[in-house]
Amino acid sequence: MPRLKYASVVRVLVILGLFCLWIQIMLSASNGGIYREAEELMNANETSEQVLALVPPELHKYLTVHPKNISANSTEKVGPKNVTDIRKAIEKYNDAQIIHNEDIFGPVQNDTIIIAVQVHTRLTYLRHLIVSLAQARDIDRTLLIFSHDYYDEEINNLVKSIDFTKVMQIFYPYSIQVHPHEFPGIDPKDCPRDAKFEQAIKLKCNNALHPDLHGHYREAKYTQTKHHWWWKANRIFNQLQSTAGHTGMVVFLEEDHYVAEDFIHMLHLLRATADRSCPQCEILSLGTYLKTYQYHVNGDKRKKQLTLSYIQQVKAANEERRRRQQETQTWNFQVYPNIYSNTQKVEITPWHSSMHNMGFAFNKTVWNDIMALQKQFCAYDDYNWDYSLLHLSQNRPNRDKFKVILCKGPRVFHIGECGFHHKKSNCNASTVISKVQKLLQNAKSYMYPTRVTATITAGGAKHNKKLVKGNGGWGDLRDQELCANMTKIGRQNRKYVFFT
Ligand SMILES: *[C@@H]1O[C@H](CO)[C@@H](O)[C@H](O)[C@H]1NC(C)=O
Ligand SMILES: *[C@@H]1O[C@H](CO)[C@@H](O)[C@H](O)[C@H]1NC(C)=O
Ligand SMILES: *[C@@H]1O[C@H](CO)[C@@H](O)[C@H](O)[C@H]1NC(C)=O
Ligand SMILES: *[C@@H]1O[C@H](CO)[C@@H](O)[C@H](O)[C@H]1NC(C)=O
Ligand SMILES: *[C@@H]1O[C@H](CO)[C@@H](O)[C@H](O)[C@H]1NC(C)=O
Ligand SMILES: *[C@@H]1O[C@H](CO)[C@@H](O)[C@H](O)[C@H]1NC(C)=O
Ligand SMILES: *[C@@H]1O[C@H](CO)[C@@H](O)[C@H](O)[C@H]1NC(C)=O
Ligand SMILES: *[C@@H]1O[C@H](CO)[C@@H](O)[C@H](O)[C@H]1NC(C)=O
């Protein structure tokens, strides 16, 4: 019966074809969804009049959102459009190691303060950070390094428009953006986050044997921040030609931070104070989380949490913080009049990840200490770079934990509190920025102190508690290996590449 055979073969082929099509559609739909959710550029035109009024007119240019040219077809837009093109552009930038404005502000010296800003996609906040940096005294003697894990022409144009100091851009080359369907991005053959171990083994998915300590499989977007932080630090201290003999401080900021105008003055003052009172203080810190003050208002909550393990406490605190942010959106600024005063206070205490990770600085000597223990950072099952650093700090053979000297009156603020919920009517960037602006205005007479009083504290019990387990999210051996690989790249000379 050859006809029947033929018919059934055709039927099977048609079914197979339809099945493949379905798979294709499902795959593209899910990838598209994830991609968009994770990588949406946040570039809103919502700066209120109130905020604008307190920004010097010559800096308004950094806040101006240029409307997208809708009339032009997408193929006519300038700049790279597909992954291949973006990869090439990134490589070019990284090879060239261009430092803009060196001709105006002089070459990078060994003691030039480097301000490293980790940038993702929150352009609205980055605009305000740049405005705050522009107003800082002595900013023209620093080098700003913007480290990007998302390539976007609007972000690049903004950064390139900075004219008040030396500027460099570096691009994290292992980003999800340029590896959308493969590690370190999302490989379709990777195990789903919530797959059970036996299930994963049956599926034969890539990382079946390596869930994290909570039994979850890797999520690319959560690992990216730690990778990027580590890559950036390696790039700056170990790889750039211009930092070969660098002995100065590197300050770590993020795109949604905001600095006070005297933050560089405070850095020098902290350093000088440390040299006198605490030569072993490795880390300087300019920021304090505002919300940390709020915790202490609520004694009951803390008591309740005493029965929880350390990790559970941190988790509960994070949960609580998120809940409160969404509910109230009001910051408790009343504490500040006591913090900024004629005799400014600094504190010397063991460094703690979640307390002292904002606007902190250290130098090459300290970095070398970190590099010597890089395994403690890369192999620790925690997707947070700051907790990984805390783990390293707590496991230094024959050495104390890192010590930090910090100013009690913050010089760096976190303005990105409500970032991903920015569409909520009661939470926009302007609301928070306006508060920080006013706070700094009120504290103006206390800026640029000439001396400070230092108190040495042992840190709370919570700070000194040894981390037993990580927060997870870093069980995949590929992540640990990529992290270790980043430390193996040596110093690279500038290549003179031709930009078209
Ligand atoms: C952004 O705001 C400015 C001034 O408020 C306005 O001139 C401009 O057209 C706005 N741009 C967009 C894209 O809405
Ligand atoms: C928008 O695109 C069109 C067509 O390519 C071009 O003629 C026009 O100058 C563009 N406008 C702006 C503001 O870039
Ligand atoms: C944009 O593309 C469409 C077809 O894809 C074409 O008809 C149209 O002329 C193009 N517009 C411009 C401004 O080039
Ligand atoms: C990416 O775009 C460029 C043109 O800008 C084109 O030459 C290249 O073939 C494209 N690559 C892919 C993989 O689509
Ligand atoms: C910076 O340090 C390096 C290595 O110590 C040294 O060779 C170089 O001359 C120094 N550069 C300047 C400008 O002092
Ligand atoms: C870096 O800082 C440490 C203190 O944390 C200090 O002991 C060391 O001398 C500094 N290194 C350089 C090269 O200035
Ligand atoms: C953001 O908040 C400010 C002040 O609180 C308000 O003036 C402005 O209209 C708000 N913007 C949006 C887009 O909600
Ligand atoms: C790490 O480097 C080795 C040697 O270059 C390479 O074979 C391996 O694929 C790299 N691993 C990752 C995760 O990038």
Coordinates of C-alpha atoms and ligand atoms in Angstrom, one line a residue:
M1 CA 0.0 0.0 0.0
P2 CA 2.4 2.7 -1.1
R3 CA -0.2 5.5 -1.2
L4 CA -1.1 5.0 2.5
K5 CA 2.5 4.9 3.5
Y6 CA 3.1 8.2 1.6
A7 CA 0.1 9.8 3.3
S8 CA 1.2 8.9 6.8
V9 CA 4.8 10.1 6.1
V10 CA 3.4 13.4 5.0
R11 CA 1.2 13.6 8.1
V12 CA 4.1 12.9 10.3
L13 CA 6.2 15.5 8.5
V14 CA 3.5 18.1 8.8
I15 CA 3.0 17.4 12.5
L16 CA 6.8 17.6 13.1
G17 CA 7.0 20.8 11.2
L18 CA 4.2 22.4 13.2
F19 CA 5.8 21.2 16.4
C20 CA 9.1 22.8 15.4
L21 CA 7.3 26.0 14.6
W22 CA 5.6 25.9 18.0
I23 CA 8.9 25.4 19.8
Q24 CA 10.4 28.3 17.8
I25 CA 7.5 30.6 18.8
M26 CA 7.7 29.6 22.4
L27 CA 11.4 30.1 22.6
S28 CA 11.4 33.5 20.9
A29 CA 8.4 34.6 23.0
S30 CA 10.0 33.6 26.3
N31 CA 13.4 35.0 25.4
G32 CA 12.0 38.2 24.1
G33 CA 10.0 38.6 27.3
I34 CA 13.0 38.1 29.6
Y35 CA 15.2 40.3 27.5
R36 CA 12.8 43.2 27.5
E37 CA 12.0 42.9 31.2
A38 CA 15.6 42.9 32.2
E39 CA 17.0 45.4 29.8
E40 CA 14.5 48.1 29.4
L41 CA 16.3 51.4 29.3
M42 CA 15.0 53.8 31.9
N43 CA 15.2 57.2 30.4
A44 CA 12.2 59.2 31.6
N45 CA 11.6 62.9 31.1
E46 CA 10.2 63.5 34.5
T47 CA 12.6 65.9 36.1
S48 CA 10.3 68.2 38.0
E49 CA 10.5 72.0 38.0
Q50 CA 11.4 71.8 41.6
V51 CA 14.4 69.7 41.0
L52 CA 15.5 71.7 38.0
A53 CA 15.3 75.0 40.0
L54 CA 18.2 73.7 42.2
V55 CA 20.4 72.6 39.3
P56 CA 22.7 75.3 37.8
P57 CA 21.4 76.2 34.3
E58 CA 24.7 75.2 32.6
L59 CA 24.1 71.6 33.9
H60 CA 20.6 71.3 32.6
K61 CA 22.0 69.8 29.4
Y62 CA 22.8 66.6 31.3
L63 CA 19.1 66.2 32.2
T64 CA 17.7 66.9 28.8
V65 CA 16.1 63.8 27.2
H66 CA 16.4 64.1 23.5
P67 CA 13.3 62.8 21.8
K68 CA 13.9 59.6 19.8
N69 CA 13.8 60.2 16.0
I70 CA 10.7 58.3 15.2
S71 CA 10.5 59.4 11.6
A72 CA 13.8 57.7 10.8
N73 CA 13.6 54.0 10.0
S74 CA 15.3 51.8 12.5
T75 CA 17.9 50.8 9.9
E76 CA 18.9 54.4 9.5
K77 CA 19.6 55.0 13.1
V78 CA 23.3 55.5 13.8
G79 CA 25.2 53.1 15.9
P80 CA 25.3 49.3 16.1
K81 CA 22.0 47.4 15.9
N82 CA 22.6 43.8 16.3
V83 CA 24.6 41.7 18.8
T84 CA 27.6 41.1 16.4
D85 CA 27.9 44.9 15.9
I86 CA 27.6 45.6 19.6
R87 CA 30.3 43.1 20.4
K88 CA 32.6 44.7 17.8
A89 CA 32.0 48.1 19.2
I90 CA 32.6 47.0 22.8
E91 CA 35.9 45.4 21.8
K92 CA 37.0 48.5 20.0
Y93 CA 36.2 50.7 22.9
N94 CA 38.0 48.5 25.4
D95 CA 41.1 48.2 23.1
A96 CA 41.4 51.9 22.6
Q97 CA 41.2 52.8 26.3
I98 CA 40.4 56.4 25.3
I99 CA 40.5 59.0 28.0
H100 CA 38.4 62.0 27.0
N101 CA 39.4 65.5 28.0
E102 CA 42.9 64.5 29.0
D103 CA 44.0 67.4 26.7
I104 CA 42.1 69.9 28.9
F105 CA 42.6 68.5 32.4
G106 CA 46.0 66.9 32.1
P107 CA 47.1 63.2 32.0
V108 CA 46.2 60.7 34.7
Q109 CA 48.7 60.7 37.5
N110 CA 49.6 57.9 39.8
D111 CA 47.7 59.6 42.6
T112 CA 44.7 60.7 40.6
I113 CA 41.4 59.7 42.3
I114 CA 39.5 57.3 40.1
I115 CA 35.8 57.3 40.4
A116 CA 34.4 54.1 39.0
V117 CA 30.7 54.1 38.2
Q118 CA 28.9 50.8 37.5
V119 CA 26.2 51.5 34.9
H120 CA 23.3 49.3 33.8
T121 CA 20.2 50.8 32.1
R122 CA 18.9 53.4 34.5
L123 CA 19.8 56.5 32.5
T124 CA 17.4 58.8 34.4
Y125 CA 19.4 58.3 37.6
L126 CA 22.8 58.5 35.8
R127 CA 21.9 61.9 34.6
H128 CA 21.4 63.2 38.1
L129 CA 24.6 61.5 39.3
I130 CA 26.5 63.3 36.6
V131 CA 24.9 66.6 37.7
S132 CA 26.0 66.0 41.2
L133 CA 29.5 65.0 40.2
A134 CA 29.7 68.2 38.0
Q135 CA 29.2 70.3 41.1
A136 CA 31.8 68.6 43.3
R137 CA 34.9 70.6 44.2
D138 CA 38.1 69.3 42.7
I139 CA 36.2 67.0 40.3
D140 CA 38.4 68.3 37.5
R141 CA 41.4 66.5 39.1
T142 CA 39.8 63.0 39.0
L143 CA 39.3 60.4 36.3
L144 CA 35.7 59.2 35.9
I145 CA 35.4 55.6 34.6
F146 CA 32.0 54.5 33.5
S147 CA 31.7 50.7 33.4
H148 CA 28.8 49.5 31.3
D149 CA 27.0 46.2 31.1
Y150 CA 24.6 47.5 28.5
Y151 CA 25.6 49.2 25.3
D152 CA 23.3 52.0 24.3
E153 CA 23.9 55.0 22.2
E154 CA 21.9 57.3 24.4
I155 CA 23.9 56.4 27.4
N156 CA 27.2 56.7 25.5
N157 CA 26.3 60.1 24.1
L158 CA 25.4 61.3 27.6
V159 CA 28.8 60.1 29.0
K160 CA 30.7 61.5 26.1
S161 CA 29.1 64.9 26.6
I162 CA 30.7 65.2 30.1
D163 CA 33.1 68.2 29.9
F164 CA 34.1 68.9 33.5
T165 CA 36.8 66.2 34.0
K166 CA 38.6 63.3 32.4
V167 CA 36.2 60.5 31.3
M168 CA 36.7 56.9 30.2
Q169 CA 34.2 54.2 29.3
I170 CA 34.8 50.5 29.7
F171 CA 32.4 47.8 28.6
Y172 CA 31.8 44.5 30.5
P173 CA 32.3 42.1 27.6
Y174 CA 30.4 39.1 29.1
S175 CA 27.0 40.8 29.4
I176 CA 23.7 39.2 28.8
Q177 CA 23.1 41.8 26.1
V178 CA 25.8 40.4 23.9
H179 CA 25.2 36.7 25.0
P180 CA 21.5 36.5 24.8
H181 CA 21.2 32.8 24.1
E182 CA 24.4 31.4 25.6
F183 CA 26.3 31.6 28.9
P184 CA 26.8 34.1 30.6
G185 CA 23.4 34.9 29.2
I186 CA 20.5 32.5 29.1
D187 CA 21.3 29.3 27.3
P188 CA 18.1 27.5 26.3
K189 CA 19.7 24.3 27.6
D190 CA 20.2 25.6 31.1
C191 CA 18.1 24.2 33.9
P192 CA 15.0 26.2 34.9
R193 CA 15.6 28.0 38.2
D194 CA 13.0 26.0 40.1
A195 CA 13.7 22.5 38.7
K196 CA 14.2 19.9 41.3
F197 CA 17.5 18.1 41.3
E198 CA 16.1 14.7 40.0
Q199 CA 14.0 16.5 37.4
A200 CA 17.1 18.4 36.2
I201 CA 19.1 15.3 35.9
K202 CA 16.4 13.7 33.8
L203 CA 16.2 16.8 31.6
K204 CA 20.0 16.5 31.1
C205 CA 20.1 20.3 31.2
N206 CA 23.6 22.0 31.3
N207 CA 24.0 22.8 34.9
A208 CA 22.0 20.0 36.4
L209 CA 24.7 18.9 38.8
H210 CA 25.2 22.4 40.2
P211 CA 22.3 24.1 41.9
D212 CA 23.0 26.7 44.5
L213 CA 22.8 26.0 48.3
H214 CA 19.1 26.5 48.3
G215 CA 18.6 24.1 45.4
H216 CA 17.9 26.7 42.8
Y217 CA 19.6 26.9 39.4
R218 CA 21.4 30.0 38.0
E219 CA 19.5 33.1 36.8
A220 CA 21.7 35.1 34.5
K221 CA 20.4 38.5 35.4
Y222 CA 21.2 38.0 39.1
T223 CA 24.7 36.8 38.5
Q224 CA 25.6 39.7 36.1
T225 CA 26.0 42.4 38.8
K226 CA 28.7 40.4 40.7
H227 CA 30.5 39.5 37.6
H228 CA 30.4 43.1 36.4
W229 CA 31.6 44.4 39.7
W230 CA 34.5 42.0 39.7
W231 CA 35.4 42.5 36.1
K232 CA 35.4 46.3 36.6
A233 CA 37.7 46.1 39.6
N234 CA 40.1 43.8 37.7
R235 CA 40.0 46.0 34.6
I236 CA 40.8 49.1 36.6
F237 CA 43.5 47.8 38.9
N238 CA 45.1 45.2 36.7
Q239 CA 44.5 45.8 33.1
L240 CA 44.3 49.4 32.0
Q241 CA 47.5 51.0 30.7
S242 CA 46.9 54.3 32.5
T243 CA 46.7 52.6 36.0
A244 CA 50.0 50.7 35.8
G245 CA 51.6 52.7 38.5
H246 CA 48.4 53.9 40.2
T247 CA 48.7 54.3 44.0
G248 CA 45.6 56.6 44.6
M249 CA 42.1 55.8 45.7
V250 CA 39.5 54.2 43.6
V251 CA 36.0 55.2 44.6
F252 CA 33.1 52.8 43.8
L253 CA 29.8 54.3 42.8
E254 CA 26.7 53.1 41.1
E255 CA 24.4 54.7 38.5
D256 CA 21.7 55.6 41.0
H257 CA 24.0 57.3 43.6
Y258 CA 24.2 61.1 44.2
V259 CA 27.2 62.8 45.7
A260 CA 27.6 65.8 48.0
E261 CA 29.8 68.7 46.7
D262 CA 32.5 68.1 49.3
F263 CA 32.9 64.3 48.8
I264 CA 36.4 64.6 47.5
H265 CA 37.4 66.9 50.4
M266 CA 35.9 64.3 52.8
L267 CA 37.9 61.5 51.1
H268 CA 41.1 63.3 51.7
L269 CA 40.0 64.1 55.3
L270 CA 39.1 60.5 56.0
R271 CA 42.4 59.3 54.6
A272 CA 44.4 61.8 56.7
T273 CA 42.4 60.8 59.8
A274 CA 43.0 57.2 59.1
D275 CA 46.7 57.7 58.6
R276 CA 46.8 59.3 62.1
S277 CA 44.3 57.2 64.0
C278 CA 43.9 54.0 62.1
P279 CA 46.7 53.1 59.7
Q280 CA 45.2 49.7 59.2
C281 CA 41.9 51.1 58.0
E282 CA 41.8 49.7 54.4
I283 CA 38.5 51.0 53.3
L284 CA 37.0 54.6 53.3
S285 CA 33.3 55.0 53.1
L286 CA 31.3 58.1 52.2
G287 CA 27.8 56.8 52.4
T288 CA 25.4 55.4 54.9
Y289 CA 22.1 54.0 54.1
L290 CA 19.3 56.3 55.2
K291 CA 17.1 53.4 56.0
T292 CA 19.6 51.9 58.4
Y293 CA 18.5 54.7 60.8
Q294 CA 14.9 53.7 60.5
Y295 CA 15.6 50.2 61.6
H296 CA 16.7 51.3 65.0
V297 CA 13.4 53.1 65.5
N298 CA 11.6 49.9 65.6
G299 CA 13.0 47.9 68.5
D300 CA 10.2 45.3 68.3
K301 CA 11.1 44.1 64.9
R302 CA 14.7 43.5 65.8
K303 CA 13.7 41.5 68.9
K304 CA 11.5 39.4 66.8
Q305 CA 14.3 38.7 64.4
L306 CA 16.7 37.6 67.0
T307 CA 15.4 34.1 66.8
L308 CA 16.1 34.0 63.0
S309 CA 19.4 32.9 61.6
Y310 CA 21.7 35.6 60.2
I311 CA 20.8 35.0 56.6
Q312 CA 17.1 34.9 57.5
Q313 CA 17.5 38.2 59.4
V314 CA 19.1 39.8 56.3
K315 CA 16.4 38.5 54.1
A316 CA 13.7 39.7 56.5
A317 CA 15.3 43.1 56.7
N318 CA 15.4 43.3 52.9
E319 CA 11.8 42.2 52.7
E320 CA 10.7 44.7 55.3
R321 CA 12.6 47.5 53.5
R322 CA 11.0 46.7 50.2
R323 CA 7.5 46.6 51.8
R324 CA 8.0 49.9 53.6
Q325 CA 9.3 51.6 50.4
Q326 CA 6.3 50.6 48.5
E327 CA 3.9 51.6 51.3
T328 CA 5.2 54.9 52.4
Q329 CA 7.8 56.2 50.0
T330 CA 8.7 58.8 52.6
W331 CA 12.2 59.1 53.9
N332 CA 12.9 59.9 57.4
F333 CA 15.2 62.9 57.1
Q334 CA 14.6 64.3 60.6
V335 CA 17.7 62.4 61.8
Y336 CA 20.0 64.6 59.7
P337 CA 20.3 67.8 61.7
N338 CA 22.1 65.9 64.3
I339 CA 24.4 64.2 61.9
Y340 CA 25.8 67.2 60.1
S341 CA 27.2 69.5 62.7
N342 CA 30.2 71.7 63.5
T343 CA 32.3 68.8 64.8
Q344 CA 31.8 66.1 62.2
K345 CA 32.0 62.6 63.3
V346 CA 33.7 59.7 61.7
E347 CA 33.6 56.1 62.8
I348 CA 36.1 53.4 62.6
T349 CA 34.6 49.9 62.6
P350 CA 34.9 46.5 60.9
W351 CA 33.7 46.8 57.3
H352 CA 30.3 45.3 56.7
S353 CA 28.9 44.6 53.3
S354 CA 25.4 45.9 53.5
M355 CA 26.2 48.9 55.6
H356 CA 29.4 50.1 53.9
N357 CA 29.0 49.3 50.3
M358 CA 28.0 52.7 49.0
G359 CA 30.6 55.2 48.0
F360 CA 33.5 53.3 49.4
A361 CA 37.1 53.5 48.3
F362 CA 40.4 51.6 48.5
N363 CA 43.7 51.5 46.8
K364 CA 45.9 49.1 44.9
T365 CA 47.6 47.8 48.0
V366 CA 44.2 46.7 49.4
W367 CA 43.2 45.3 46.0
N368 CA 46.3 43.1 46.0
D369 CA 45.2 41.7 49.4
I370 CA 41.8 41.0 47.8
M371 CA 43.4 39.4 44.7
A372 CA 45.4 37.1 46.9
L373 CA 42.2 35.6 48.2
Q374 CA 40.2 35.8 45.0
K375 CA 38.9 32.3 45.5
Q376 CA 37.0 33.4 48.6
F377 CA 35.2 35.8 46.3
C378 CA 34.7 33.7 43.2
A379 CA 33.8 30.3 44.8
Y380 CA 31.5 31.6 47.5
D381 CA 27.9 30.7 46.8
D382 CA 26.5 34.2 46.9
Y383 CA 25.4 36.4 44.0
N384 CA 26.0 39.6 45.9
W385 CA 29.5 41.1 45.4
D386 CA 29.4 42.9 48.7
Y387 CA 28.6 39.7 50.7
S388 CA 31.3 37.9 48.8
L389 CA 33.7 40.6 49.8
L390 CA 32.6 40.3 53.4
H391 CA 33.2 36.6 53.2
L392 CA 36.7 37.2 52.0
S393 CA 37.2 39.8 54.7
Q394 CA 36.2 37.3 57.4
N395 CA 38.5 34.6 56.0
R396 CA 41.8 36.4 55.8
P397 CA 44.4 34.1 57.2
N398 CA 46.1 35.6 60.2
R399 CA 44.6 39.0 59.5
D400 CA 41.7 41.0 61.0
K401 CA 38.6 41.8 59.0
F402 CA 38.8 44.8 56.8
K403 CA 38.4 48.0 58.8
V404 CA 36.5 51.0 57.4
I405 CA 36.6 54.6 58.3
L406 CA 33.3 56.3 57.4
C407 CA 31.7 59.7 57.8
K408 CA 28.5 59.7 59.8
G409 CA 27.1 62.5 57.7
P410 CA 26.7 60.8 54.3
R411 CA 28.4 62.3 51.2
V412 CA 26.9 59.7 48.9
F413 CA 23.2 59.0 48.6
H414 CA 21.1 56.3 47.1
I415 CA 18.5 57.9 44.9
G416 CA 17.4 54.8 43.0
E417 CA 15.2 53.5 45.8
C418 CA 12.1 53.1 43.7
G419 CA 13.8 52.4 40.4
F420 CA 11.9 49.5 38.9
H421 CA 8.6 50.7 40.2
H422 CA 9.0 54.1 38.7
K423 CA 5.7 53.9 37.0
K424 CA 4.0 54.0 40.4
S425 CA 2.5 57.5 40.7
N426 CA 3.8 58.1 44.2
C427 CA 7.4 57.2 43.5
N428 CA 9.4 59.1 40.9
A429 CA 13.0 60.0 40.7
S430 CA 12.2 63.6 41.2
T431 CA 10.6 63.1 44.6
V432 CA 13.7 61.5 46.0
I433 CA 16.2 63.7 44.3
S434 CA 14.4 66.8 45.5
K435 CA 14.7 65.6 49.1
V436 CA 18.4 65.0 48.7
Q437 CA 18.9 68.4 47.2
K438 CA 17.1 70.1 50.0
L439 CA 19.0 68.1 52.6
L440 CA 22.3 69.1 51.1
Q441 CA 21.2 72.7 50.9
N442 CA 20.3 72.7 54.6
A443 CA 23.7 71.1 55.4
K444 CA 25.7 73.6 53.2
S445 CA 27.2 75.4 56.2
Y446 CA 28.6 72.1 57.5
M447 CA 30.3 71.1 54.2
Y448 CA 34.1 71.1 53.9
P449 CA 34.9 70.5 57.6
T450 CA 38.5 71.0 58.6
R451 CA 38.6 68.4 61.2
V452 CA 36.6 65.5 62.5
T453 CA 36.3 63.5 65.7
A454 CA 36.7 59.8 65.3
T455 CA 35.1 57.1 67.4
I456 CA 36.2 53.5 67.2
T457 CA 33.5 50.9 67.6
A458 CA 33.6 47.2 67.5
G459 CA 30.4 47.1 65.3
G460 CA 27.2 45.5 66.4
A461 CA 26.9 41.8 67.1
K462 CA 25.2 41.5 63.8
H463 CA 28.2 42.9 62.0
N464 CA 30.6 40.6 63.5
K465 CA 28.7 37.5 63.2
K466 CA 30.5 35.2 60.9
L467 CA 28.8 34.4 57.6
V468 CA 28.0 30.7 57.6
K469 CA 26.2 30.3 54.4
G470 CA 26.0 32.5 51.3
N471 CA 22.8 33.9 49.9
G472 CA 23.0 31.4 47.0
G473 CA 22.6 32.2 43.3
W474 CA 26.2 31.3 42.6
G475 CA 26.3 27.5 42.6
D476 CA 26.9 27.2 38.9
L477 CA 30.6 26.2 38.2
R478 CA 30.6 28.2 35.0
D479 CA 30.0 31.4 37.1
Q480 CA 32.8 30.5 39.4
E481 CA 35.1 29.8 36.5
L482 CA 34.3 33.0 34.6
C483 CA 34.9 34.9 37.8
A484 CA 38.3 33.3 38.2
N485 CA 39.1 33.8 34.5
M486 CA 38.7 37.5 34.9
T487 CA 41.6 37.7 37.3
K488 CA 44.0 36.0 34.8
I489 CA 44.0 38.9 32.2
G490 CA 47.1 41.0 32.5
R491 CA 48.0 44.6 31.7
Q492 CA 47.0 45.7 28.2
N493 CA 48.4 48.5 26.3
R494 CA 46.2 50.9 24.4
K495 CA 45.6 50.0 20.8
Y496 CA 45.0 52.8 18.4
V497 CA 41.9 51.7 16.7
F498 CA 40.2 53.6 13.9
F499 CA 36.6 54.7 14.8
T500 CA 34.3 55.0 11.8
Ligands
LIG1 C1 11.3 66.7 27.9 O1 11.1 67.9 28.7 C2 11.5 69.0 28.0 C3 11.3 70.2 28.9 O2 10.4 69.9 29.9 C4 10.7 69.2 26.7 O3 11.2 70.3 26.0 C5 11.0 67.9 25.8 O4 10.2 68.0 24.6 C6 10.6 66.7 26.6 N1 11.0 65.6 25.8 C7 10.2 64.5 25.6 C8 10.7 63.4 24.9 O5 9.1 64.4 26.2
LIG2 C1 15.3 62.3 11.9 O1 15.5 61.4 10.8 C2 15.3 62.0 9.6 C3 15.4 60.9 8.5 O2 16.5 60.1 8.6 C4 16.4 63.1 9.4 O3 16.2 63.7 8.1 C5 16.2 64.1 10.5 O4 17.2 65.1 10.4 C6 16.3 63.4 11.9 N1 16.0 64.4 12.9 C7 16.8 64.5 14.0 C8 16.3 65.5 15.0 O5 17.8 63.8 14.2
LIG3 C1 10.9 53.3 6.1 O1 10.7 52.0 5.7 C2 9.6 51.8 4.9 C3 9.5 50.3 4.5 O2 10.2 49.5 5.3 C4 9.6 52.7 3.6 O3 8.4 52.6 2.9 C5 9.7 54.1 4.1 O4 9.9 55.0 2.9 C6 10.9 54.3 5.0 N1 11.0 55.7 5.5 C7 12.1 56.5 5.4 C8 12.0 57.8 6.0 O5 13.1 56.1 4.9
LIG4 C1 24.5 43.1 11.8 O1 24.4 44.3 11.1 C2 25.4 44.6 10.1 C3 25.1 45.9 9.5 O2 25.0 46.9 10.5 C4 25.4 43.5 9.1 O3 26.4 43.7 8.1 C5 25.6 42.1 9.7 O4 25.4 41.1 8.7 C6 24.5 41.9 10.8 N1 24.8 40.7 11.5 C7 23.9 39.8 11.8 C8 24.3 38.6 12.5 O5 22.7 40.0 11.6
LIG5 C1 53.9 56.1 38.3 O1 54.4 54.9 38.9 C2 55.2 54.1 38.0 C3 55.6 52.8 38.7 O2 55.9 53.0 40.0 C4 56.4 54.9 37.6 O3 57.2 54.2 36.7 C5 55.9 56.2 36.9 O4 57.0 57.0 36.6 C6 55.0 57.0 37.8 N1 54.4 58.0 37.0 C7 54.4 59.3 37.4 C8 53.8 60.3 36.5 O5 54.9 59.6 38.5
LIG6 C1 46.9 52.0 50.5 O1 46.1 52.1 51.7 C2 46.7 51.5 52.8 C3 45.8 51.7 54.0 O2 44.6 51.1 53.8 C4 48.1 52.0 53.1 O3 48.6 51.3 54.2 C5 48.9 51.9 51.9 O4 50.2 52.6 52.1 C6 48.3 52.6 50.7 N1 49.0 52.3 49.5 C7 49.6 53.2 48.8 C8 50.3 52.7 47.6 O5 49.4 54.4 49.0
LIG7 C1 7.2 63.5 40.4 O1 7.1 64.1 41.6 C2 7.2 65.5 41.5 C3 7.2 66.1 42.9 O2 6.9 65.2 43.9 C4 6.0 66.0 40.7 O3 6.1 67.4 40.6 C5 6.0 65.4 39.3 O4 4.9 65.8 38.6 C6 6.0 63.9 39.4 N1 6.2 63.4 38.1 C7 5.5 62.3 37.6 C8 5.9 61.9 36.2 O5 4.8 61.7 38.3
LIG8 C1 37.9 30.1 31.4 O1 39.2 30.1 30.7 C2 39.5 28.8 30.1 C3 40.8 28.9 29.5 O2 40.9 30.0 28.7 C4 38.4 28.5 29.1 O3 38.6 27.2 28.5 C5 37.0 28.4 29.8 O4 36.0 28.2 28.8 C6 36.8 29.7 30.5 N1 35.6 29.6 31.3 C7 34.6 30.5 31.2 C8 33.4 30.1 32.0 O5 34.6 31.5 30.6

